[in-house]
Coordinates of C-alpha atoms in Angstrom, one line a residue:
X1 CA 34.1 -107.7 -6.4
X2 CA 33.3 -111.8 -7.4
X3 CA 32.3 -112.6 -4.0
X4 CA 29.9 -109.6 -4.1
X5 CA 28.1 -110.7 -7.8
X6 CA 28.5 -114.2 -6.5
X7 CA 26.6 -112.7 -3.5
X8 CA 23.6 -111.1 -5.4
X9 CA 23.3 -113.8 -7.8
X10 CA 22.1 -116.3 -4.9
X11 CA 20.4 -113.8 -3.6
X12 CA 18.4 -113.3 -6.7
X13 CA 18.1 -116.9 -7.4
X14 CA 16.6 -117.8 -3.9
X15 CA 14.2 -115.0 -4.7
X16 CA 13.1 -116.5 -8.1
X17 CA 13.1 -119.4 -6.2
X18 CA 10.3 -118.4 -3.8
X19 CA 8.7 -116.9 -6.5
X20 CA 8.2 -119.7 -8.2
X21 CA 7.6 -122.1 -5.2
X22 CA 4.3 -119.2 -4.0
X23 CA 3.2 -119.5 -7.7
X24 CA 3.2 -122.9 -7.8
X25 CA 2.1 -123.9 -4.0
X26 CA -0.9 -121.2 -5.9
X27 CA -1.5 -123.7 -8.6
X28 CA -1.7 -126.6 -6.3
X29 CA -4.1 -124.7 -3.9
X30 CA -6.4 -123.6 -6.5
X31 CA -6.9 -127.1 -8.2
X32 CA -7.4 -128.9 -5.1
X33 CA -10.3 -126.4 -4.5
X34 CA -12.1 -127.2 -7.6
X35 CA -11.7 -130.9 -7.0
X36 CA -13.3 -130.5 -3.4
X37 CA -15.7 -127.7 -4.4
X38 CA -18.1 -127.4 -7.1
X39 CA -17.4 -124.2 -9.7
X40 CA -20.2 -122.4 -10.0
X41 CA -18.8 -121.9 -13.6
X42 CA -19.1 -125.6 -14.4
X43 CA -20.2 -126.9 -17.8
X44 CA -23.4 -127.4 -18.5
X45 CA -25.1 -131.0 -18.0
X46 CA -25.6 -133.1 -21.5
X47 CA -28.6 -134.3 -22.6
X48 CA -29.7 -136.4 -24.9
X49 CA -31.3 -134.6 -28.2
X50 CA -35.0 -136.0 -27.2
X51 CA -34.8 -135.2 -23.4
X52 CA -37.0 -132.6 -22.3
X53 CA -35.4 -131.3 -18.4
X54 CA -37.1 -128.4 -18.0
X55 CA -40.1 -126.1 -18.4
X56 CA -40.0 -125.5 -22.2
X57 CA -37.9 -127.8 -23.2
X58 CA -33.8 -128.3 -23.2
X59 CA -33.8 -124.7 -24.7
X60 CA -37.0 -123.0 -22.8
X61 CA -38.1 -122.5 -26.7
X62 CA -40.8 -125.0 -26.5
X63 CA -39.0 -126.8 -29.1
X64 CA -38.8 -130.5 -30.0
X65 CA -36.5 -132.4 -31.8
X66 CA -38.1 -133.5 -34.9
X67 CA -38.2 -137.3 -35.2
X68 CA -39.6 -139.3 -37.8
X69 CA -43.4 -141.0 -36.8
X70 CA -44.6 -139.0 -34.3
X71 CA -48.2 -139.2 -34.8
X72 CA -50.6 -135.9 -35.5
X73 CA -53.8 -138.4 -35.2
X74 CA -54.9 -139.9 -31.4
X75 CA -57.5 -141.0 -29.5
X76 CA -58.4 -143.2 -26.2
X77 CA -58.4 -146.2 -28.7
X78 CA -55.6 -145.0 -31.3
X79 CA -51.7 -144.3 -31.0
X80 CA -51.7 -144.9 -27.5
X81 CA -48.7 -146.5 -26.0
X82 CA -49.7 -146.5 -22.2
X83 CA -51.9 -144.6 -20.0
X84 CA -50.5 -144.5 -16.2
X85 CA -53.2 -143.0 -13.4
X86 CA -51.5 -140.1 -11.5
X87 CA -52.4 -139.2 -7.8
X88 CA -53.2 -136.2 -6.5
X89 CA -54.3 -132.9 -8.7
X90 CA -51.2 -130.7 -10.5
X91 CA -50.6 -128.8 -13.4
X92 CA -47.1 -129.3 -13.4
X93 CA -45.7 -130.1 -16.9
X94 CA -43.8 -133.3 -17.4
X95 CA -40.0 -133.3 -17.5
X96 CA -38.4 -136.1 -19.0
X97 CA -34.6 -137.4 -18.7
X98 CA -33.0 -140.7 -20.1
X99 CA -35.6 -143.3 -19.0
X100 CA -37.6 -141.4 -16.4
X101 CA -40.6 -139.1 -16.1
X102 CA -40.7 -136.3 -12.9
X103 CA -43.8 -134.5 -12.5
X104 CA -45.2 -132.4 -9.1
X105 CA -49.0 -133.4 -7.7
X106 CA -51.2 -132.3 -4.3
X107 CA -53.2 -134.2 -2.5
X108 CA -55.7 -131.6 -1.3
X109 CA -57.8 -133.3 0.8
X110 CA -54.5 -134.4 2.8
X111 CA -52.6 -131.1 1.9
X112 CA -49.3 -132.9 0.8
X113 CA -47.2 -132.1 -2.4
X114 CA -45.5 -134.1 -3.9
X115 CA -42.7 -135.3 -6.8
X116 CA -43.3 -138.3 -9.0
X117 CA -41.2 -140.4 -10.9
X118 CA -42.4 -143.1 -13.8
X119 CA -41.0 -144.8 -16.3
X120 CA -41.0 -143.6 -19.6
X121 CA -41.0 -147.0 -21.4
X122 CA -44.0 -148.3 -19.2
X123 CA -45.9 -145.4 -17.3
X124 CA -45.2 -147.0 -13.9
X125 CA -44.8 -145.3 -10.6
X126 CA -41.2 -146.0 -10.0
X127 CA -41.2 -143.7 -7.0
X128 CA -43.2 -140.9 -5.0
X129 CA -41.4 -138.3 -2.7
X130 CA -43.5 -136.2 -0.1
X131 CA -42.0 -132.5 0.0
X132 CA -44.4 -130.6 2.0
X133 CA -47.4 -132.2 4.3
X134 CA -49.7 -129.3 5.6
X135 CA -50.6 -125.9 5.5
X136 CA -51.7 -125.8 1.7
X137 CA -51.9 -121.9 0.6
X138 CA -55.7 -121.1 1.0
X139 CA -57.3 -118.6 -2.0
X140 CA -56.8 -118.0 -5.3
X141 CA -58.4 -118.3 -8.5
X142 CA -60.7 -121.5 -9.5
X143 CA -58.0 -122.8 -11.9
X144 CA -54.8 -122.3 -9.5
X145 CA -52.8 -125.6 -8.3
X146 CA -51.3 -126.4 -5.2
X147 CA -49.0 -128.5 -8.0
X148 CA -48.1 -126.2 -11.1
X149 CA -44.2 -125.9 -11.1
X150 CA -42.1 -128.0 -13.7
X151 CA -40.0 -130.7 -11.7
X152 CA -36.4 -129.6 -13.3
X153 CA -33.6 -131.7 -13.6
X154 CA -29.4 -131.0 -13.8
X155 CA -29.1 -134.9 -14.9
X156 CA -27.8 -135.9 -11.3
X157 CA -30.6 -133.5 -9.1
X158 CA -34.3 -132.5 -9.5
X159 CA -35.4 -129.4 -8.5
X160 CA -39.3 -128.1 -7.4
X161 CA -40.7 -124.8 -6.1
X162 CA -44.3 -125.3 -3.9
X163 CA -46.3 -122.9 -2.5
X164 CA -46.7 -123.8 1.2
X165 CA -47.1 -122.2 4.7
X166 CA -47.5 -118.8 2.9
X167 CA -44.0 -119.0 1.5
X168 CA -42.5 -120.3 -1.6
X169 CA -40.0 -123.0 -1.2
X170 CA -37.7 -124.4 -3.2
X171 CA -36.4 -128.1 -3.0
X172 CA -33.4 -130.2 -4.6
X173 CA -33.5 -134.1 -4.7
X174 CA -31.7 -137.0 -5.5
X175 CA -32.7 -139.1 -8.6
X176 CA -34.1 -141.2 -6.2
X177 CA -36.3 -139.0 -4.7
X178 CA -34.6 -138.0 -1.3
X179 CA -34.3 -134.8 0.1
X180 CA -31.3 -133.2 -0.3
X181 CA -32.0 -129.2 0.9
X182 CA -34.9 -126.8 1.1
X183 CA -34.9 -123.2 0.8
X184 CA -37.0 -120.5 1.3
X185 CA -37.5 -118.0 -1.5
X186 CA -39.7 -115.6 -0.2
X187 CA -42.9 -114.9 1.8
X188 CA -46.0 -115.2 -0.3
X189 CA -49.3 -113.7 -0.5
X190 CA -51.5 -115.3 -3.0
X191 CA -53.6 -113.6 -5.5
X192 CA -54.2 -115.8 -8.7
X193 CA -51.8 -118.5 -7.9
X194 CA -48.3 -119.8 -7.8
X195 CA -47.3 -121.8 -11.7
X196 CA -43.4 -120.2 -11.9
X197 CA -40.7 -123.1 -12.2
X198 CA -37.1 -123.3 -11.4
X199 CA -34.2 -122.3 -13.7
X200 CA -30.5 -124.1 -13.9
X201 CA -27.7 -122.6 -15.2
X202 CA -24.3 -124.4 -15.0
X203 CA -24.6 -124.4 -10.8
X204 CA -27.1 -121.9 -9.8
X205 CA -30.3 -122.3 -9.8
X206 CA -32.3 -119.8 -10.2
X207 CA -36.0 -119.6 -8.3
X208 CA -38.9 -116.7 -8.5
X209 CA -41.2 -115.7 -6.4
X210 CA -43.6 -112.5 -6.8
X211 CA -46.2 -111.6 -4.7
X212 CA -48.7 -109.2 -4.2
X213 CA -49.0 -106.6 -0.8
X214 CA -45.2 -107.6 0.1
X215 CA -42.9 -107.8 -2.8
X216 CA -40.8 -111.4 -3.8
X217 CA -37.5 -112.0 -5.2
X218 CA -35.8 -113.7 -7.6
X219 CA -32.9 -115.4 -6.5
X220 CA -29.9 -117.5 -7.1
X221 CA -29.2 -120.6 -5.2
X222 CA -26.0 -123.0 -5.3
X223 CA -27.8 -125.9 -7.2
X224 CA -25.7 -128.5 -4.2
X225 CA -26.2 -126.5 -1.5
X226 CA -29.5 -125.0 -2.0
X227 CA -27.4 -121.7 -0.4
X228 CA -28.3 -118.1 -1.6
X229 CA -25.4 -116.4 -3.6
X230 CA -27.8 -113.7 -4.7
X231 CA -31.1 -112.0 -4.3
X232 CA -33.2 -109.3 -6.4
X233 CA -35.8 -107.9 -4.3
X234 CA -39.2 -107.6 -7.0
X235 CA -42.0 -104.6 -7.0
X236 CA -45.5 -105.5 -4.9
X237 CA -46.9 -107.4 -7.7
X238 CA -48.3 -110.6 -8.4
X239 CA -46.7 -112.2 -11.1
X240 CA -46.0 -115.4 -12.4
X241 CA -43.7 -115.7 -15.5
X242 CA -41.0 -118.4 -15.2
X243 CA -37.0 -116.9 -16.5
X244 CA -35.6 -118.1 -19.5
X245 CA -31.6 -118.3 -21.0
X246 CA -31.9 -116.5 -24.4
X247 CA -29.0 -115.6 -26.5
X248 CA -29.7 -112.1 -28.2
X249 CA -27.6 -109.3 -29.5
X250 CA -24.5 -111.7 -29.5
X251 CA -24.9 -111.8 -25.3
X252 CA -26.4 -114.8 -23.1
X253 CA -28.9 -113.4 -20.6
X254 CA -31.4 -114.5 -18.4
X255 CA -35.0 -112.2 -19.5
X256 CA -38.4 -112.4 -18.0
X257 CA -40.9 -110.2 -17.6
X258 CA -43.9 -108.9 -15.4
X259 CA -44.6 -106.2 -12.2
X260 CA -44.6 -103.7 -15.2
X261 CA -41.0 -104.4 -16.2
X262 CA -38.7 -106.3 -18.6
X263 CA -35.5 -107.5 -16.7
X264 CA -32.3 -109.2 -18.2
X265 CA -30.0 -110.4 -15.8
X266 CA -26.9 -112.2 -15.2
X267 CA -27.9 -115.6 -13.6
X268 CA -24.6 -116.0 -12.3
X269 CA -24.2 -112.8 -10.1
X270 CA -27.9 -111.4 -10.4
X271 CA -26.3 -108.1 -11.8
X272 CA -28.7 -106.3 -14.2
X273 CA -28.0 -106.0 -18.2
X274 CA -31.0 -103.9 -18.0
X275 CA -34.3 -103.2 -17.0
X276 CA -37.1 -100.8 -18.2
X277 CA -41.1 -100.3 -18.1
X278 CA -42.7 -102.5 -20.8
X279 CA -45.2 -105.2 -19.3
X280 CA -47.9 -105.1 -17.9
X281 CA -48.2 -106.0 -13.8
X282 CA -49.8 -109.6 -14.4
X283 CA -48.1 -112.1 -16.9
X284 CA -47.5 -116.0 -17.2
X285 CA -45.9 -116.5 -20.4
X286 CA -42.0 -117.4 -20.6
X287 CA -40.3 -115.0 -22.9
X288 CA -38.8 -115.7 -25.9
X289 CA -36.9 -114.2 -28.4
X290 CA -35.7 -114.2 -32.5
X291 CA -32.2 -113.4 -31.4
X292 CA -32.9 -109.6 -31.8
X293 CA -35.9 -109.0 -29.7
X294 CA -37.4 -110.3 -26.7
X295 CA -40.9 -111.1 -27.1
X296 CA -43.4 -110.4 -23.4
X297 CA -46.7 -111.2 -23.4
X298 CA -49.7 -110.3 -20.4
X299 CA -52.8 -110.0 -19.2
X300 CA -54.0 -107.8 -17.0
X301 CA -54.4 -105.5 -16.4
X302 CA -53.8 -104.8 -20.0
X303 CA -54.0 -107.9 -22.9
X304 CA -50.3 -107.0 -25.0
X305 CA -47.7 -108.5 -27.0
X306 CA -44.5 -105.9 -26.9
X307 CA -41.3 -106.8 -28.7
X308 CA -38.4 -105.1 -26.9
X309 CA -34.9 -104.6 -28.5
X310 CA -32.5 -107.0 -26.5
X311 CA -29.2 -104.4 -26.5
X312 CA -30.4 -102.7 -23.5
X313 CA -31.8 -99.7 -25.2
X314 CA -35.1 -100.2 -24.0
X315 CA -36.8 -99.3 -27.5
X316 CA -40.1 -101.1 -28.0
X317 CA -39.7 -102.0 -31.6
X318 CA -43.9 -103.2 -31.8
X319 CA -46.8 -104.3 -29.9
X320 CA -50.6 -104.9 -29.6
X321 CA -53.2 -105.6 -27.6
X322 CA -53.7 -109.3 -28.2
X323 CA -54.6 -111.3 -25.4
X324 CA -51.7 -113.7 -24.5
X325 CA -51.8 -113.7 -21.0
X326 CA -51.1 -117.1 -19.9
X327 CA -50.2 -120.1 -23.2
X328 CA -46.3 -119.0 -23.7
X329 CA -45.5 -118.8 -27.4
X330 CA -43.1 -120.1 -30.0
X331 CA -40.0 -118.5 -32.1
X332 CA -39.7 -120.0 -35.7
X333 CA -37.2 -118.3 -38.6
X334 CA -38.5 -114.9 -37.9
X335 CA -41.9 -115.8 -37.2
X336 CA -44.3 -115.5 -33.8
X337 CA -46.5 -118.1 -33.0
X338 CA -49.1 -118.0 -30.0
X339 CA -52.0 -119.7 -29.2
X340 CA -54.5 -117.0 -27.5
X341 CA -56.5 -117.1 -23.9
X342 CA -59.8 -117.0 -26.0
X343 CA -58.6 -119.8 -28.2
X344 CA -57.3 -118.1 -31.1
X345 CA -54.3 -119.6 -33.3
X346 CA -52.1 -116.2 -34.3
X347 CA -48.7 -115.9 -36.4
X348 CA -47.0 -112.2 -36.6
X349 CA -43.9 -111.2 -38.2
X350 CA -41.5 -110.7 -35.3
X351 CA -39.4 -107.3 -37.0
X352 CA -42.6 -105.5 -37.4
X353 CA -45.4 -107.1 -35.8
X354 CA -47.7 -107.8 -39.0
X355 CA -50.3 -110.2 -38.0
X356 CA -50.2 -112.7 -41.0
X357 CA -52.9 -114.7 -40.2
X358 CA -55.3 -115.8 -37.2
X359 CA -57.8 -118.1 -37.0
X360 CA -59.9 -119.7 -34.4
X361 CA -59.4 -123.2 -32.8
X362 CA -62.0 -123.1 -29.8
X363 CA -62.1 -123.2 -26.5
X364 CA -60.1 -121.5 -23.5
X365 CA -56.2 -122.3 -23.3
X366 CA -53.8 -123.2 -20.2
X367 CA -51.7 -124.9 -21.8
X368 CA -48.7 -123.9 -23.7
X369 CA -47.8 -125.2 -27.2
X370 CA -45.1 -127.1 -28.1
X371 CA -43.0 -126.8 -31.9
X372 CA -41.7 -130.0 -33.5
X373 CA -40.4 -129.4 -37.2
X374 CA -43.1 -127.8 -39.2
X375 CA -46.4 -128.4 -37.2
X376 CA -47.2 -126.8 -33.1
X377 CA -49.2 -129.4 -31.4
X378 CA -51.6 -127.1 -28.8
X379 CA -53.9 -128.7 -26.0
X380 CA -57.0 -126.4 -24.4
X381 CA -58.8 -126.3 -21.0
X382 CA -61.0 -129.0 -22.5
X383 CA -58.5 -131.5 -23.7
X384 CA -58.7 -131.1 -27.0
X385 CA -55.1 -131.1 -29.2
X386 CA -54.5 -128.9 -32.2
X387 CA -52.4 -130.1 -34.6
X388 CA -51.3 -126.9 -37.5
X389 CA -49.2 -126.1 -40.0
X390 CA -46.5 -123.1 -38.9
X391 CA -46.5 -122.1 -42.6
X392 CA -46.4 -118.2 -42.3
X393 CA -48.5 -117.5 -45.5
X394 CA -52.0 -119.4 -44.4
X395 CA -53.1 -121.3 -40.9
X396 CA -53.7 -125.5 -42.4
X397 CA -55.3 -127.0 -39.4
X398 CA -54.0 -130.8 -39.9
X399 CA -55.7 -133.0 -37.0
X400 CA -58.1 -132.6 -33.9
X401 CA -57.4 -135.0 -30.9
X402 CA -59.6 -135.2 -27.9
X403 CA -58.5 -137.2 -24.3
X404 CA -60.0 -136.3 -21.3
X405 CA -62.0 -133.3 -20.8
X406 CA -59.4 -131.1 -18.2
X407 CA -56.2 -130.2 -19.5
X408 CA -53.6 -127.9 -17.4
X409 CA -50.2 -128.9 -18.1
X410 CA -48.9 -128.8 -21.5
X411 CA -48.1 -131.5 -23.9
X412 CA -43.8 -132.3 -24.4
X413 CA -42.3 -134.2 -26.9
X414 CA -39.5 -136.9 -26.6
X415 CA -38.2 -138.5 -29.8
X416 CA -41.2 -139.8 -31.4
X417 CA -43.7 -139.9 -28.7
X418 CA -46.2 -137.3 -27.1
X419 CA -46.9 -136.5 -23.4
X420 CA -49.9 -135.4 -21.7
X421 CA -51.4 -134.8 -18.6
X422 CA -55.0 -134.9 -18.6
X423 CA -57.7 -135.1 -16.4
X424 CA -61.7 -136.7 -16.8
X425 CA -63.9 -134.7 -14.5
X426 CA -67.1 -135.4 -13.8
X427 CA -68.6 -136.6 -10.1
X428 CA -65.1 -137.4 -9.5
X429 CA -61.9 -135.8 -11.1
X430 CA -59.2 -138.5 -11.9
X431 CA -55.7 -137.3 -13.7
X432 CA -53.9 -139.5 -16.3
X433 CA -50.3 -139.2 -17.9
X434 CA -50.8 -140.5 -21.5
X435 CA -48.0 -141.1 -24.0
X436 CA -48.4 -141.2 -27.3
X437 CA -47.1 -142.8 -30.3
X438 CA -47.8 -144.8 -33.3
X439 CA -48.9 -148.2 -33.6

């Protein structure tokens, strides 16, 4: 009888024993694959507080942080700290991150795109990478770029999407500007033209593409590899809207909008939170939202703001039939802010949709505007800057800046300084980063 308890005891401890060996040869199998693999569940880079690594900003908000002396009064001869030439012809936005300025141009006469990099101290051309030489996407409307996507950065990689070869494509490179991989998003068919800008989240990023006649996609690439881990096939549409990260209804979701729908995804496995009918087929403006609602705006073939309940119900709690089609707009304490097509400064309530003021600036806007503190600096097609008060009971226009007379890409903020991309046309056409500040 001992020798057989003595017998099932082993027996049971050499059991516990493999158990626990498996479990932990497990453990030690699992961490050497995150050391040799990136997670696609990795924290998010840091930034520094006045870095601005994406289209719209740290947040996609189009909000600055507020620093003291950032000037609302400029001119060529006034609160300039340096004015660098730029080559080529682009509408891409400035990104900014730690000492460095990225920005996308074309060269259309010798149909290559390309990525720029300047200091942000001096303005000067620390670097130019060619992406794409040849076969320029022919068409489109008179304001379109070859040249319009954000340059987007992780803080170790810099992402681009061009139109080329009647495809989008999507390329990652080094701070340096080498070329580290190249995807291809989707076939492309142009109509007005392509402006929509990567999208990083932890390790995917996340690249758009619609088109009209043959559909696009949306997709989600492994930022290292450039490798599809998912694809959302997207209506025969042309669209243009860039995706933004909101957090609304408690949830983190990915939301744009466009091709007659809404979407909210999960940017990590493309699964749907929801979708439903609520846009109209042609918009440019990024989304964004008062942690409640998501906020859509278009323009064609119907001019409309629609605010759409973010818990997946699909209820359209308001909209109307302003013209918003391609400026994004701002979020403030419960307040919407947008500057109009027509050139039109607008503030609603975002619960109910109350238009609580509107007034007129002038001219046509590209550009989108950008919130620091109390006051939205907005730049139109003529390169004139708007400086107003975001006090919801009355519009205060506060300064009027002119530099150039050709303004695209739209202004960013960095600590106390001002960005902007401008262009004098006249026989010639000649582009210009300017940064602003006081002196």
């Amino acid at each position: 009888m001992c020798n057989a308890q003595q017998l099932w005891a082993s027996s049971t401890l050499r059991v516990k024993t493999n158990h626990a060996t498996i479990l932990h040869m497990k453990c030690i199998l699992l961490l050497l694959l995150i050391a040799v693999s990136p997670s696609l569940y990795a924290a998010p880079s840091t930034f520094s507080p006045t870095d601005w690594p994406a289209w719209r900003g740290l947040n996609g908000d189009g909000h600055a942080k507020v620093v003291k002396g950032l000037p609302i009064k400029w001119s060529e001869t006034q609160n300039i700290i340096w004015k660098a030439k730029l080559p080529g012809h682009g509408h891409s936005t400035p990104t900014i991150v730690g000492d460095r300025i990225y920005l996308a141009t074309a060269d259309i006469k010798k149909e290559i795109q390309s990525v720029i990099c300047l200091s942000k101290d001096t303005g000067n051309c620390i670097w130019k990478s060619d992406i794409h030489k040849g076969n320029l996407v022919k068409g489109g409307n008179k304001h379109k770029s070859d040249a319009a996507s954000a340059v987007v950065c992780d803080g170790t990689k810099l992402f681009v999407s061009f139109p080329n070869n009647n495809k989008i494509q999507t390329t990652a490179l080094n701070l340096e500007g080498k070329v580290l991989w190249q995807t291809t998003i989707s076939d492309y068919v142009i109509h007005q033209g392509f402006g929509t800008s990567p999208v990083i989240y932890r390790d995917v990023l996340i690249s758009k593409a619609d088109s009209k006649m043959i559909g696009g996609a949306v997709v989600g690439l492994n930022k290292n590899t450039g490798k599809i881990i998912w694809k959302i096939n997207r209506p025969k549409y042309p669209n243009y809207t860039t995706p933004v990260m909101v957090t609304a209804h408690g949830k983190k979701q990915m939301v744009f909008a466009g091709a007659e729908l809404i979407t909210s995804i999960d940017p990590l496995t493309g699964k749907k939170h929801w979708e439903f009918p609520g846009s109209t087929q042609e918009c440019v403006a990024t989304a964004v939202t008062d942690g409640k609602r998501i906020f859509v705006s278009g323009g064609w073939p119907k001019n409309h703001i629609a605010a759409i309940e973010a818990d997946g119900s699909g209820r359209i709690t308001w909209q109307n039939t302003a013209r918003v089609y391609v400026p994004s707009m701002l979020m403030k304490e419960g307040h919407l802010y947008a500057t109009m097509d027509a050139g039109f400064a607008a503030c609603w309530d975002s619960a109910t949709g109350k238009e609580l003021w509107k007034e007129r600036l002038g001219g046509a806007f590209f550009a989108s505007p950008v919130l620091v503190g109390e006051r939205i600096y907005a730049t139109n097609l003529a390169g004139k800057t708007f400086v107003y008060s975001t006090n919801p009971k009355e519009f205060k226009l506060l300064a009027t800046n002119q530099l150039g007379n050709e303004v695209y890409a739209s202004p960013i903020v960095s600590g106390n300084r001002l960005y902007l991309r401008v262009a004098f046309k006249g026989k010639s056409r000649q582009e210009f980063l300017y940064c602003i500040g006081a002196k």
